[in-house]
PDB file of C-alpha atoms in Angstrom:
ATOM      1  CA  UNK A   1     -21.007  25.023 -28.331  1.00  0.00           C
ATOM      2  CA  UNK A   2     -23.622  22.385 -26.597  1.00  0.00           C
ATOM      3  CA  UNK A   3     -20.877  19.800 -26.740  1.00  0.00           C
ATOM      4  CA  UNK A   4     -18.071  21.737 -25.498  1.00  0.00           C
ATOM      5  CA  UNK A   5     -20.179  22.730 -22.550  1.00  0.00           C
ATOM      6  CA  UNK A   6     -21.474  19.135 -21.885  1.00  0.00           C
ATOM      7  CA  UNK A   7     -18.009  17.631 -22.276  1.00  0.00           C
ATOM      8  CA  UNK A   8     -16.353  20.442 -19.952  1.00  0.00           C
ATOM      9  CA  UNK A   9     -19.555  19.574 -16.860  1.00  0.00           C
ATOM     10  CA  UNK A  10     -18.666  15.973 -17.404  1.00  0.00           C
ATOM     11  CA  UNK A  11     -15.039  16.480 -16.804  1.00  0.00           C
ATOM     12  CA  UNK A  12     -16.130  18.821 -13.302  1.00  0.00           C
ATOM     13  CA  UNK A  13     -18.516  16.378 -12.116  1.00  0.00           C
ATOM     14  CA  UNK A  14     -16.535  13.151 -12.876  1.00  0.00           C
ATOM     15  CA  UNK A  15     -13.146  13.642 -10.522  1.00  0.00           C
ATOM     16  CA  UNK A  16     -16.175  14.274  -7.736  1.00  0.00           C
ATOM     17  CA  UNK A  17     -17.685  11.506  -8.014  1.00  0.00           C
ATOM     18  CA  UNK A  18     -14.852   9.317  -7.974  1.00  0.00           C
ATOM     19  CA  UNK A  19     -13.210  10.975  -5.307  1.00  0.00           C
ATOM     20  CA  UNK A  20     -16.415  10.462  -3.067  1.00  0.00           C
ATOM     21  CA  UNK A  21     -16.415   6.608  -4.197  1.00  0.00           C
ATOM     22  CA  UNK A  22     -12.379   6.095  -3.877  1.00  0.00           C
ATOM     23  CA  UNK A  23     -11.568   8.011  -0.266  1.00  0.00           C
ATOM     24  CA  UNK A  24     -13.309   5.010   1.251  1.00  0.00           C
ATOM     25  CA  UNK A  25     -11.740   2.084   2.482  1.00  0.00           C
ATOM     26  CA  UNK A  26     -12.028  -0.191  -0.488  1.00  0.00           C
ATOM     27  CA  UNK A  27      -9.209  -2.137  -1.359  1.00  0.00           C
ATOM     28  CA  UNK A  28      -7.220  -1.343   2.150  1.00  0.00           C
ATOM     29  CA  UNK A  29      -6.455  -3.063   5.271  1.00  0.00           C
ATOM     30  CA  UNK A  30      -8.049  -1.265   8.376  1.00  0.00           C
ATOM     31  CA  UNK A  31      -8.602  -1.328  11.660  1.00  0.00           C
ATOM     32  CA  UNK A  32     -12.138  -0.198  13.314  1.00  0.00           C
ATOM     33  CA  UNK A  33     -14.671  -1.320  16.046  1.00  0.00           C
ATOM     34  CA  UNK A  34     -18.054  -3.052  15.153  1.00  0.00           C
ATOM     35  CA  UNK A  35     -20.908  -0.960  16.277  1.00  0.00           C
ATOM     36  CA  UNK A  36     -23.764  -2.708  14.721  1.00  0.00           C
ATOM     37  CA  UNK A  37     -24.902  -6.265  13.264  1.00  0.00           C
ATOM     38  CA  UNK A  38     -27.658  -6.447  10.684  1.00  0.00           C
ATOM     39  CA  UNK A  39     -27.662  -9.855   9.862  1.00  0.00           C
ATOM     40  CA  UNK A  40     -25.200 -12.887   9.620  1.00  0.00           C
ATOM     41  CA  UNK A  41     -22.941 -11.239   6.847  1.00  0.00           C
ATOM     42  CA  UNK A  42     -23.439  -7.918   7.136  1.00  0.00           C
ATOM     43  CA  UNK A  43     -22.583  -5.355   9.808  1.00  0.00           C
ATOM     44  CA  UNK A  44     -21.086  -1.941  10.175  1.00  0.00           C
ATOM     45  CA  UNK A  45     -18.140  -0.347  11.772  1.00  0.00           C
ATOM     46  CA  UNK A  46     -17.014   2.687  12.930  1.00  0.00           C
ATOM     47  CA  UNK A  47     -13.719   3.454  10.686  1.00  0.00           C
ATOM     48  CA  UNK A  48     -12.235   7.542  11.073  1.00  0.00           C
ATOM     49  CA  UNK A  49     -15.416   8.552  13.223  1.00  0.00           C
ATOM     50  CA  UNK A  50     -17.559   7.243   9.795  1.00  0.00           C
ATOM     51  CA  UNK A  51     -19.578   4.321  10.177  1.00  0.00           C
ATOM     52  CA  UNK A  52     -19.150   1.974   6.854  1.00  0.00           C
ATOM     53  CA  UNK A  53     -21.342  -0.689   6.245  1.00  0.00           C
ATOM     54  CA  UNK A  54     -19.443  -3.978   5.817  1.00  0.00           C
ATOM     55  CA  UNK A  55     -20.586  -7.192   3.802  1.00  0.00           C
ATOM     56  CA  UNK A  56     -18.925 -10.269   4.534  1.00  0.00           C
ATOM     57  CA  UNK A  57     -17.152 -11.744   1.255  1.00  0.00           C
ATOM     58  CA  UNK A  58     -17.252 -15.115   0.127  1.00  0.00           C
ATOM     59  CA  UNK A  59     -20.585 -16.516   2.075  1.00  0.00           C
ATOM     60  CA  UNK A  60     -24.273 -15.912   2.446  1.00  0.00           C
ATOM     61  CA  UNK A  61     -25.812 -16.416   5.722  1.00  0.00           C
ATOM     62  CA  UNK A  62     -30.039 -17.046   5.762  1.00  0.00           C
ATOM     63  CA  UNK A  63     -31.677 -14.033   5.869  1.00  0.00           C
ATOM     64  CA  UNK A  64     -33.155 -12.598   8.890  1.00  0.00           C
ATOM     65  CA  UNK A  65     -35.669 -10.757   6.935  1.00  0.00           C
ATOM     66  CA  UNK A  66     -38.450 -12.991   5.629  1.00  0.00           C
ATOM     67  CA  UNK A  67     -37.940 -15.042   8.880  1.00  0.00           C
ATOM     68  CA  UNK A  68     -35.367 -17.666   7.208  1.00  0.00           C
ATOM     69  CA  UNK A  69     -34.933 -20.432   9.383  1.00  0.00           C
ATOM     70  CA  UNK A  70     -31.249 -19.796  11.130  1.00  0.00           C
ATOM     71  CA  UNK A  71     -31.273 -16.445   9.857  1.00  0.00           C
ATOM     72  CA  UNK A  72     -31.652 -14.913  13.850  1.00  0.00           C
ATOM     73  CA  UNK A  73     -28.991 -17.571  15.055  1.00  0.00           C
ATOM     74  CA  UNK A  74     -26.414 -16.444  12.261  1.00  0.00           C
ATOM     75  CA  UNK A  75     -26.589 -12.763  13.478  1.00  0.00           C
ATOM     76  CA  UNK A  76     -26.434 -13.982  16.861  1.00  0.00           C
ATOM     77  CA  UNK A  77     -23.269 -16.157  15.898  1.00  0.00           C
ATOM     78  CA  UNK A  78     -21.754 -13.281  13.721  1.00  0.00           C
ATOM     79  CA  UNK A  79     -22.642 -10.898  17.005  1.00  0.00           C
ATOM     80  CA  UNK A  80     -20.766 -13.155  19.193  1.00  0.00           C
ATOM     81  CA  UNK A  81     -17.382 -13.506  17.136  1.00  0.00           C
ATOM     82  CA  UNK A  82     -16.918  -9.649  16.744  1.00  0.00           C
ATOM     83  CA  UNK A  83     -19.460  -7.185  18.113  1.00  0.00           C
ATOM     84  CA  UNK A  84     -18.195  -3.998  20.177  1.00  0.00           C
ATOM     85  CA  UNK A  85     -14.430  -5.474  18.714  1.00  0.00           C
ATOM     86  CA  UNK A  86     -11.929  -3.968  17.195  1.00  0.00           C
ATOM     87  CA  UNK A  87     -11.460  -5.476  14.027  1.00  0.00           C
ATOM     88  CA  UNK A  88      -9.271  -5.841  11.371  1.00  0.00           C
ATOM     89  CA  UNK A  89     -10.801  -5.127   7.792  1.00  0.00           C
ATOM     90  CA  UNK A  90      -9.374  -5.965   3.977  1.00  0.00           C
ATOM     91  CA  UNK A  91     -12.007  -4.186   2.101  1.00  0.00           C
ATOM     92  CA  UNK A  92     -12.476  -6.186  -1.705  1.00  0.00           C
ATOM     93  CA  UNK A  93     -14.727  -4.016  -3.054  1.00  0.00           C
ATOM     94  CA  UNK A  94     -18.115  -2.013  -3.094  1.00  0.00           C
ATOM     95  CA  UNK A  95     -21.403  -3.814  -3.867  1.00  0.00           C
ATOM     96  CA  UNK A  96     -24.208  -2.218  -5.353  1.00  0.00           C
ATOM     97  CA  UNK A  97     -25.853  -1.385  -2.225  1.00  0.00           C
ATOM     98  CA  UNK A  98     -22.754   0.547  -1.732  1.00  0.00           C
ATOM     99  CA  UNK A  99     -21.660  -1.896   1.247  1.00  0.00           C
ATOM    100  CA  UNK A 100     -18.076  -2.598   1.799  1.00  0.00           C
ATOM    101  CA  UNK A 101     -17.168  -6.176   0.540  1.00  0.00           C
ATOM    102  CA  UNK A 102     -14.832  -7.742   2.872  1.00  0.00           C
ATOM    103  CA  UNK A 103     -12.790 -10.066   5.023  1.00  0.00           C
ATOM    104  CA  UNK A 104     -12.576  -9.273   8.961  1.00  0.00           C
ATOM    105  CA  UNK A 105     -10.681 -10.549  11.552  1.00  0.00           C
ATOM    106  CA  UNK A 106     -11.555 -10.579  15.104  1.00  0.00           C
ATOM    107  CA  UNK A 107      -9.574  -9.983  18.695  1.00  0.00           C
ATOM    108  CA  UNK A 108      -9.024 -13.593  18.248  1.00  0.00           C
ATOM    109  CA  UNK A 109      -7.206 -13.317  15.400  1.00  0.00           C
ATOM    110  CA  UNK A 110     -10.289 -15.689  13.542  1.00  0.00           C
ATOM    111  CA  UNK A 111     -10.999 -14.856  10.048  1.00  0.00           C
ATOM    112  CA  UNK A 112     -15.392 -14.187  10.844  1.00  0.00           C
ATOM    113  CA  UNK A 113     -15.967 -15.056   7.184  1.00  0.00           C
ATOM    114  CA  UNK A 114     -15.109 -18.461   7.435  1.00  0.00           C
ATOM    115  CA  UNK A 115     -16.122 -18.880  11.326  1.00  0.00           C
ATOM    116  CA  UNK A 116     -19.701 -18.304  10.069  1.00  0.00           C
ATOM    117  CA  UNK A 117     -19.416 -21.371   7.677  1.00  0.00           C
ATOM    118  CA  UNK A 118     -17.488 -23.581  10.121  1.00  0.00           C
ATOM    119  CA  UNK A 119     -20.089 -23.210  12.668  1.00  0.00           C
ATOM    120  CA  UNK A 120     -22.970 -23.951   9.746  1.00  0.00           C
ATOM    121  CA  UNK A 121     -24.096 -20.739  10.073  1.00  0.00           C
ATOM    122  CA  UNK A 122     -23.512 -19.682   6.537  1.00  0.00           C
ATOM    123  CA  UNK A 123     -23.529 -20.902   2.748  1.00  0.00           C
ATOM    124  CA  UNK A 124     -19.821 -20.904   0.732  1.00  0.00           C
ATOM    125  CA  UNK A 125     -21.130 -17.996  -1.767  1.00  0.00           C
ATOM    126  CA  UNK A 126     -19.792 -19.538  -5.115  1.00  0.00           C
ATOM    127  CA  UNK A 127     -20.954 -16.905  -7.415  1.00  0.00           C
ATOM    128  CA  UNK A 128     -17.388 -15.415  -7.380  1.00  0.00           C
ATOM    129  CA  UNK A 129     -15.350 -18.350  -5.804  1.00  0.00           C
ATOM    130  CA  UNK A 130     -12.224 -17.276  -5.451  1.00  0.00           C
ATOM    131  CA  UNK A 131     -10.835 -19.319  -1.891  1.00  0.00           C
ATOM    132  CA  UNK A 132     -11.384 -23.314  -1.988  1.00  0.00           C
ATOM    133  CA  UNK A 133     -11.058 -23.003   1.927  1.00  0.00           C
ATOM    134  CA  UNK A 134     -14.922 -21.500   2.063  1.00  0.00           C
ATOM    135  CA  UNK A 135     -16.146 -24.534   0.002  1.00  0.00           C
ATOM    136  CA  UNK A 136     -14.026 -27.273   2.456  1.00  0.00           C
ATOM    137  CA  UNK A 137     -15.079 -25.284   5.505  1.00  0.00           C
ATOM    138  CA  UNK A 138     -18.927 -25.979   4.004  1.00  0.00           C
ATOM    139  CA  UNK A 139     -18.187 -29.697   3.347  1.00  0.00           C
ATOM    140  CA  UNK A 140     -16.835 -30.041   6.789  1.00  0.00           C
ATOM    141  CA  UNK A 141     -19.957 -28.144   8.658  1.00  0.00           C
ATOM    142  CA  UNK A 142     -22.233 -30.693   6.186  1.00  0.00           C
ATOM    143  CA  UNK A 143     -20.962 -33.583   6.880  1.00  0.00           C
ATOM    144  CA  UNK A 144     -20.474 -33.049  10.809  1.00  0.00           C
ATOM    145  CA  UNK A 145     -24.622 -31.391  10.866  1.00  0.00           C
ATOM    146  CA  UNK A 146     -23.172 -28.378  12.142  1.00  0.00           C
ATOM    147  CA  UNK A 147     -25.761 -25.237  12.665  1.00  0.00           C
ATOM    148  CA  UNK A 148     -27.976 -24.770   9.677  1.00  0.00           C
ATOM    149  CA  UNK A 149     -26.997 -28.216   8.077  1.00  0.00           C
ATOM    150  CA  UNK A 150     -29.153 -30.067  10.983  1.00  0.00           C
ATOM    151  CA  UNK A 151     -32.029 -28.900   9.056  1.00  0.00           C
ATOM    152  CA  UNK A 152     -33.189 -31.736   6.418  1.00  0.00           C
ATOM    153  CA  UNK A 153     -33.761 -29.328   3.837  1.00  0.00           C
ATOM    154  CA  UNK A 154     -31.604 -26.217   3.775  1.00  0.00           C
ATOM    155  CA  UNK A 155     -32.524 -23.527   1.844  1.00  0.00           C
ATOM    156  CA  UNK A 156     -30.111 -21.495   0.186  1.00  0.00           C
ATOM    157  CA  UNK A 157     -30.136 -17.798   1.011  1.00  0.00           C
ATOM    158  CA  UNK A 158     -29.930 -16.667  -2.775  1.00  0.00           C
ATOM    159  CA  UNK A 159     -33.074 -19.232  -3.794  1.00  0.00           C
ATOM    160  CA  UNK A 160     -34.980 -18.275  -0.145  1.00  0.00           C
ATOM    161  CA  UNK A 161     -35.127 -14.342  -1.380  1.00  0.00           C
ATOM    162  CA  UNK A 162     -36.471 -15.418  -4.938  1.00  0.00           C
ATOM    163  CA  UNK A 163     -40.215 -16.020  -3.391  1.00  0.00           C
ATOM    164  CA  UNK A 164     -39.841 -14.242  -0.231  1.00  0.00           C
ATOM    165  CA  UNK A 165     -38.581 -11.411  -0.675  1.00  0.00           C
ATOM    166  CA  UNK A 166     -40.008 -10.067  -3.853  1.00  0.00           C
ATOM    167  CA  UNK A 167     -41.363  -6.275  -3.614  1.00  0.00           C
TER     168      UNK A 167
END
């Protein structure tokens, strides 16, 4: 009788918690206004009166915590392409800080994920490359000592929060 009762709660809870993870706006193109930036690739937005915290796919900008150099002039950069906007989002997928992974485009019609890295203000994340454009767009801002790439020795965001971030 145990197992019948466990396997029946399972089967209640489980449609629950998917629902709660699959009403948001993951793998869907939407439109909502940018109401706050946290750092150079992330921000939220105000979608259906809800805000949702987006993550910007495909780079990593320095962090802003832990005082990485550039990491105050990429949120002012990512602030300047697309805060108080209306955007346009294409939501990838969740992360497991249950941010939004995803592409945005600005007024301008500019894709902010790869404005950041041409204006050397982020890193071409190649854990899960899936666009060459984001590694070219990093070449470019390289070779031309664009933002973050004036600095001798760039550190990477990813090896940065190794030692300075630890808790």
């Amino acid at each position: 009788m145990g197992k019948v009762t466990l396997l029946l709660l399972l089967l209640w809870f489980q449609p629950v918690a998917a629902t709660n993870r699959s009403e948001g706006p993951v793998n869907k193109t939407f439109m909502a206004k940018v109401v706050r930036i946290m750092d150079g690739d992330t921000m939220e937005v105000l979608y259906q009166n809800t805000p949702v915290k987006i993550r910007l796919a495909h780079i990593d900008c320095p962090e802003k915590r832990g005082s990485q150099p550039f990491g105050n002039q990429a949120k002012a950069a990512l602030s300047n392409l697309c805060f108080a906007q209306q955007v346009t989002v294409y939501g990838e997928k969740y992360d497991r800080y249950k941010r939004l992974i995803a592409v945005v485009v600005n007024s301008k019609k500019q894709v902010i994920n790869q404005e950041m890295i041409r204006q050397g203000m982020a890193w071409h994340f190649k854990k899960y490359p899936t666009d060459t454009l984001y590694a070219q767009l990093e070449m470019m801002a390289r070779k031309n000592k664009t933002g973050l790439w004036q600095d001798a020795h760039p550190v990477a965001p990813w090896e940065w929060r190794k030692p300075h971030l630890r808790n």
